[in-house]
CSV table of N, CA and C in Angstrom, one decimal:
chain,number,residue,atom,x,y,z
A,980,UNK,N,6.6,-9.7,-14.4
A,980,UNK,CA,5.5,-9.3,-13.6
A,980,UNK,C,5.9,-9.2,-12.1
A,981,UNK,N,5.1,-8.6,-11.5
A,981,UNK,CA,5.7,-7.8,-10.1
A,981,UNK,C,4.6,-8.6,-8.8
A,982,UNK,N,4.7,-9.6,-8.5
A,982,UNK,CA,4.1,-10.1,-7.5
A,982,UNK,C,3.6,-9.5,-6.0
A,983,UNK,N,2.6,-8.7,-5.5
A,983,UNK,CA,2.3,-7.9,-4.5
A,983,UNK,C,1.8,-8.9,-3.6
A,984,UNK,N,0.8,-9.7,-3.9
A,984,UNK,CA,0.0,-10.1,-2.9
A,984,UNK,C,-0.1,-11.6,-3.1
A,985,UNK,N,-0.5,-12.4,-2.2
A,985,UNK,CA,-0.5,-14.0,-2.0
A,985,UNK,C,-1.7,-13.8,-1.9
A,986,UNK,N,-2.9,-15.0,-2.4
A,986,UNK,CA,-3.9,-15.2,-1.9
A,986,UNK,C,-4.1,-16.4,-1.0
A,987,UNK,N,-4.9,-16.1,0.1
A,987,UNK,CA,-5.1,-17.5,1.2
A,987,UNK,C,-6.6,-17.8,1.3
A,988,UNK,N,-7.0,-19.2,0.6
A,988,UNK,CA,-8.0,-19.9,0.6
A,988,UNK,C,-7.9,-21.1,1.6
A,989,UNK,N,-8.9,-21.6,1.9
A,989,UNK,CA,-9.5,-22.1,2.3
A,989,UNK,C,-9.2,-24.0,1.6
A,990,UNK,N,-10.1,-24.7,2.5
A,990,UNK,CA,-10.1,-26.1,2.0
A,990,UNK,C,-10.7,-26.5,0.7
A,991,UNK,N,-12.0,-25.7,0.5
A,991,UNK,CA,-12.8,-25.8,-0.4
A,991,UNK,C,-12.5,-24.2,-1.2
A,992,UNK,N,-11.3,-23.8,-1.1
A,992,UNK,CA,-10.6,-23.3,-2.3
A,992,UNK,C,-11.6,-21.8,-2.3
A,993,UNK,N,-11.9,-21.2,-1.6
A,993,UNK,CA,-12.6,-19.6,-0.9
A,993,UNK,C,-11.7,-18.7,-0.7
A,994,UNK,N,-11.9,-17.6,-1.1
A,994,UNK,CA,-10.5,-16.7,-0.8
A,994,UNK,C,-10.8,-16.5,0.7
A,995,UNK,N,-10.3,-16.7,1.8
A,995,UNK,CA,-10.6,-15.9,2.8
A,995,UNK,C,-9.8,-14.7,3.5
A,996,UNK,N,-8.6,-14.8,2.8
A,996,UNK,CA,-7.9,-13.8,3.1
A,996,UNK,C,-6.5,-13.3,1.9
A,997,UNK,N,-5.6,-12.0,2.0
A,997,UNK,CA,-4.9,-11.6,1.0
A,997,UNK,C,-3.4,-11.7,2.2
A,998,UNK,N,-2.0,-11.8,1.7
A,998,UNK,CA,-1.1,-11.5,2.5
A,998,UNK,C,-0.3,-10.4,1.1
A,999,UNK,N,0.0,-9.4,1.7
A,999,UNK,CA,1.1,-8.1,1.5
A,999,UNK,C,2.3,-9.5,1.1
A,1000,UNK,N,2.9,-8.7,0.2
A,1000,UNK,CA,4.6,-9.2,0.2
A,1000,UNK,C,5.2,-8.7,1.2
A,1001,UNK,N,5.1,-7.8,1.0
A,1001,UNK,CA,5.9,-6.6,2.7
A,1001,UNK,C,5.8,-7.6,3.3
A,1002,UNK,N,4.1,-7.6,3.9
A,1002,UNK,CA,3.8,-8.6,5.4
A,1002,UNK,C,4.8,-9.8,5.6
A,1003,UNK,N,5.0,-10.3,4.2
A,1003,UNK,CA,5.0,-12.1,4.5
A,1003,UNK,C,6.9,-11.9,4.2
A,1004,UNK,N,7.6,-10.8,3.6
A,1004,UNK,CA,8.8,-10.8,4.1
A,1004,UNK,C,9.5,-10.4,5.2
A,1005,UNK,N,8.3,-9.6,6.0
A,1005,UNK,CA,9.2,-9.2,7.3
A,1005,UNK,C,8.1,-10.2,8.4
A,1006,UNK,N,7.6,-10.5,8.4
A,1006,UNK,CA,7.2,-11.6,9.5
A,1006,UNK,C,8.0,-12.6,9.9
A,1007,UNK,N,7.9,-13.0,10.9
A,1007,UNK,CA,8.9,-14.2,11.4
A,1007,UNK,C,8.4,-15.4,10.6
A,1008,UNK,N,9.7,-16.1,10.4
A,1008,UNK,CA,9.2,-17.2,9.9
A,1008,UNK,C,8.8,-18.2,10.1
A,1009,UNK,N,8.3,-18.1,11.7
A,1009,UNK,CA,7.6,-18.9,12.2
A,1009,UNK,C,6.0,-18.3,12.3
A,1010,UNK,N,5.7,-17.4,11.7
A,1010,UNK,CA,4.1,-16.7,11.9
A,1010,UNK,C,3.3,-17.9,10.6
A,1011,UNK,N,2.0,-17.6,11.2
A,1011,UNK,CA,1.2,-18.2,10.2
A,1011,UNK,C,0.3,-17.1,9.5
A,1012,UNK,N,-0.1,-17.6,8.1
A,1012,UNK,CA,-0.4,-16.9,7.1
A,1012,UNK,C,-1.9,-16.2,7.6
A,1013,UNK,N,-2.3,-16.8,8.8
A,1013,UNK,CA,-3.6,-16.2,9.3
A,1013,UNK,C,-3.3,-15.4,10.1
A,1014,UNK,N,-2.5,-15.1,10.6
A,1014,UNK,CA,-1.8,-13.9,11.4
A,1014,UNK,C,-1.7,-12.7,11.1
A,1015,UNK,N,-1.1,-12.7,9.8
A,1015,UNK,CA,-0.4,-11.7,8.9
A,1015,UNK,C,-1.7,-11.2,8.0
A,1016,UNK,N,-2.8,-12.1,7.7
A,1016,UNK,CA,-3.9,-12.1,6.3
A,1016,UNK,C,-4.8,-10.5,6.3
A,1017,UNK,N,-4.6,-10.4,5.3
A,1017,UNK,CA,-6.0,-9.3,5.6
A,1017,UNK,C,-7.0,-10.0,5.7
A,1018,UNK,N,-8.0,-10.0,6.2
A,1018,UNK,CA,-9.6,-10.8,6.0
A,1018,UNK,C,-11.0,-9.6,5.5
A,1019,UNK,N,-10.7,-8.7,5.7
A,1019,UNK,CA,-11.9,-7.4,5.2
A,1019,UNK,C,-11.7,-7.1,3.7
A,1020,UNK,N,-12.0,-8.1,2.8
A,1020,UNK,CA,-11.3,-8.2,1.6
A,1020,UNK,C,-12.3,-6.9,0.5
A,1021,UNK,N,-11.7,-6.5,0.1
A,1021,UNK,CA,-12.8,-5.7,-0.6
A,1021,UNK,C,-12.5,-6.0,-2.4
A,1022,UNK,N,-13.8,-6.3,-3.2
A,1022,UNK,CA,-13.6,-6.9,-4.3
A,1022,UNK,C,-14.6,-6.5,-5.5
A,1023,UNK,N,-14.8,-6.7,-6.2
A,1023,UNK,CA,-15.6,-6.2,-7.6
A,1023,UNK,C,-15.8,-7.1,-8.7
A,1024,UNK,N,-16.7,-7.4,-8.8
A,1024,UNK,CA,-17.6,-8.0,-10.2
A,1024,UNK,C,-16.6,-7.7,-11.5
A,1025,UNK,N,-17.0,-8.8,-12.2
A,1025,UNK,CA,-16.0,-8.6,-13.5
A,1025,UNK,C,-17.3,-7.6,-14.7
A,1026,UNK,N,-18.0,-7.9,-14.2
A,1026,UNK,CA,-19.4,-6.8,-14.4
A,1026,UNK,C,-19.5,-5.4,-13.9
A,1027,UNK,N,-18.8,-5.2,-12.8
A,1027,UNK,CA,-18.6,-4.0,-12.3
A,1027,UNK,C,-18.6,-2.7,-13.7
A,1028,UNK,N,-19.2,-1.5,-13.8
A,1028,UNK,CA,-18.5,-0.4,-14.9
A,1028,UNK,C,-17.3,-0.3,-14.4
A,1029,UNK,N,-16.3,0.1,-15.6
A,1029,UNK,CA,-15.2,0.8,-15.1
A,1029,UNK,C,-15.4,2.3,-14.3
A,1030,UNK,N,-16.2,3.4,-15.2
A,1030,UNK,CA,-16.3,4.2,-14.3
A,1030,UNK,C,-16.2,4.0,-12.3
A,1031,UNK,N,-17.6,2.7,-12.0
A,1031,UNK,CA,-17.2,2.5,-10.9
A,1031,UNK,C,-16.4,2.0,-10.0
A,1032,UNK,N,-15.4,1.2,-10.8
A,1032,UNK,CA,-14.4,0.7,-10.1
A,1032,UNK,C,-12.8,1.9,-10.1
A,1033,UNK,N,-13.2,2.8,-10.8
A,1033,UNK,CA,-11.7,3.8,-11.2
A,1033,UNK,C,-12.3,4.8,-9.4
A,1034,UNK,N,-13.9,5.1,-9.1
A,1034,UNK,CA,-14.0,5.4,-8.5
A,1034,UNK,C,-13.4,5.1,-6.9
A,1035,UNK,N,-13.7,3.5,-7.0
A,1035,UNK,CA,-13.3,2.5,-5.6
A,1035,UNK,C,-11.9,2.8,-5.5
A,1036,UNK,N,-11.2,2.9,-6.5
A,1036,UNK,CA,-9.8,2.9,-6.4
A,1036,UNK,C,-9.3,4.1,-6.0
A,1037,UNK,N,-9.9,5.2,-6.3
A,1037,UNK,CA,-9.6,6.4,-5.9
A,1037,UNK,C,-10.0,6.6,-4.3
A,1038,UNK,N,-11.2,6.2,-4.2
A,1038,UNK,CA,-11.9,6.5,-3.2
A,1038,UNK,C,-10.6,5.7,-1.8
A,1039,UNK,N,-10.5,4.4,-1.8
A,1039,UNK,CA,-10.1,3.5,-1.0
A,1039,UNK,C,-8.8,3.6,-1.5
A,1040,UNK,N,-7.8,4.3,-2.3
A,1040,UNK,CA,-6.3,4.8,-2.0
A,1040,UNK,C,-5.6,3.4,-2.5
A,1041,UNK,N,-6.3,2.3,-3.1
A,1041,UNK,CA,-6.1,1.4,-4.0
A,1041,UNK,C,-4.6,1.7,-5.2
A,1042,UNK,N,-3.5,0.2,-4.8
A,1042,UNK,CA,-2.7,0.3,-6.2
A,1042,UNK,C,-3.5,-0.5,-7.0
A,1043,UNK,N,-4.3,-1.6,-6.6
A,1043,UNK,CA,-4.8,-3.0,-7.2
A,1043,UNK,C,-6.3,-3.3,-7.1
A,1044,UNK,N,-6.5,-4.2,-7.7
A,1044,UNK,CA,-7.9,-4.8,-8.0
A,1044,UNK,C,-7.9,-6.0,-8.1
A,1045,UNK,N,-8.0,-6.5,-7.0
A,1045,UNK,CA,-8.5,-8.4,-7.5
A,1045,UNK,C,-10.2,-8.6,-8.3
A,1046,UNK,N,-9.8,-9.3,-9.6
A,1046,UNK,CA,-11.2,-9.5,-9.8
A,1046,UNK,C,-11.4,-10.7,-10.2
């Protein structure tokens, strides 16, 4: 399996943000993971149709899908 993304939660275990592998192997290794994070997380119901989610992915240029 091909590991893309870290996820960064919170205390009480909340996603609040995603880190790129890219990001988190060219950043210094003194940055912190709130620096680098995406936080505008965009996500989808495990209820979602597929129809609508094949759309999201098209639409927003998507390789992935956190669900």
């Amino acid at each position: 399996a091909m590991l893309t993304y870290c996820w960064v939660v919170d205390d009480a275990q909340r996603l609040v943000g995603v880190v790129t592998m890219r990001d988190l192997v060219i950043a210094d290794h003194a940055t912190r993971l709130d620096a680098i994070m995406l936080r505008d997380l965009f996500t989808l119901s495990p209820t979602t149709p597929l129809a609508d989610a094949m759309k999201s992915v098209v639409t927003m240029h998507l390789s992935l899908i956190h669900i």
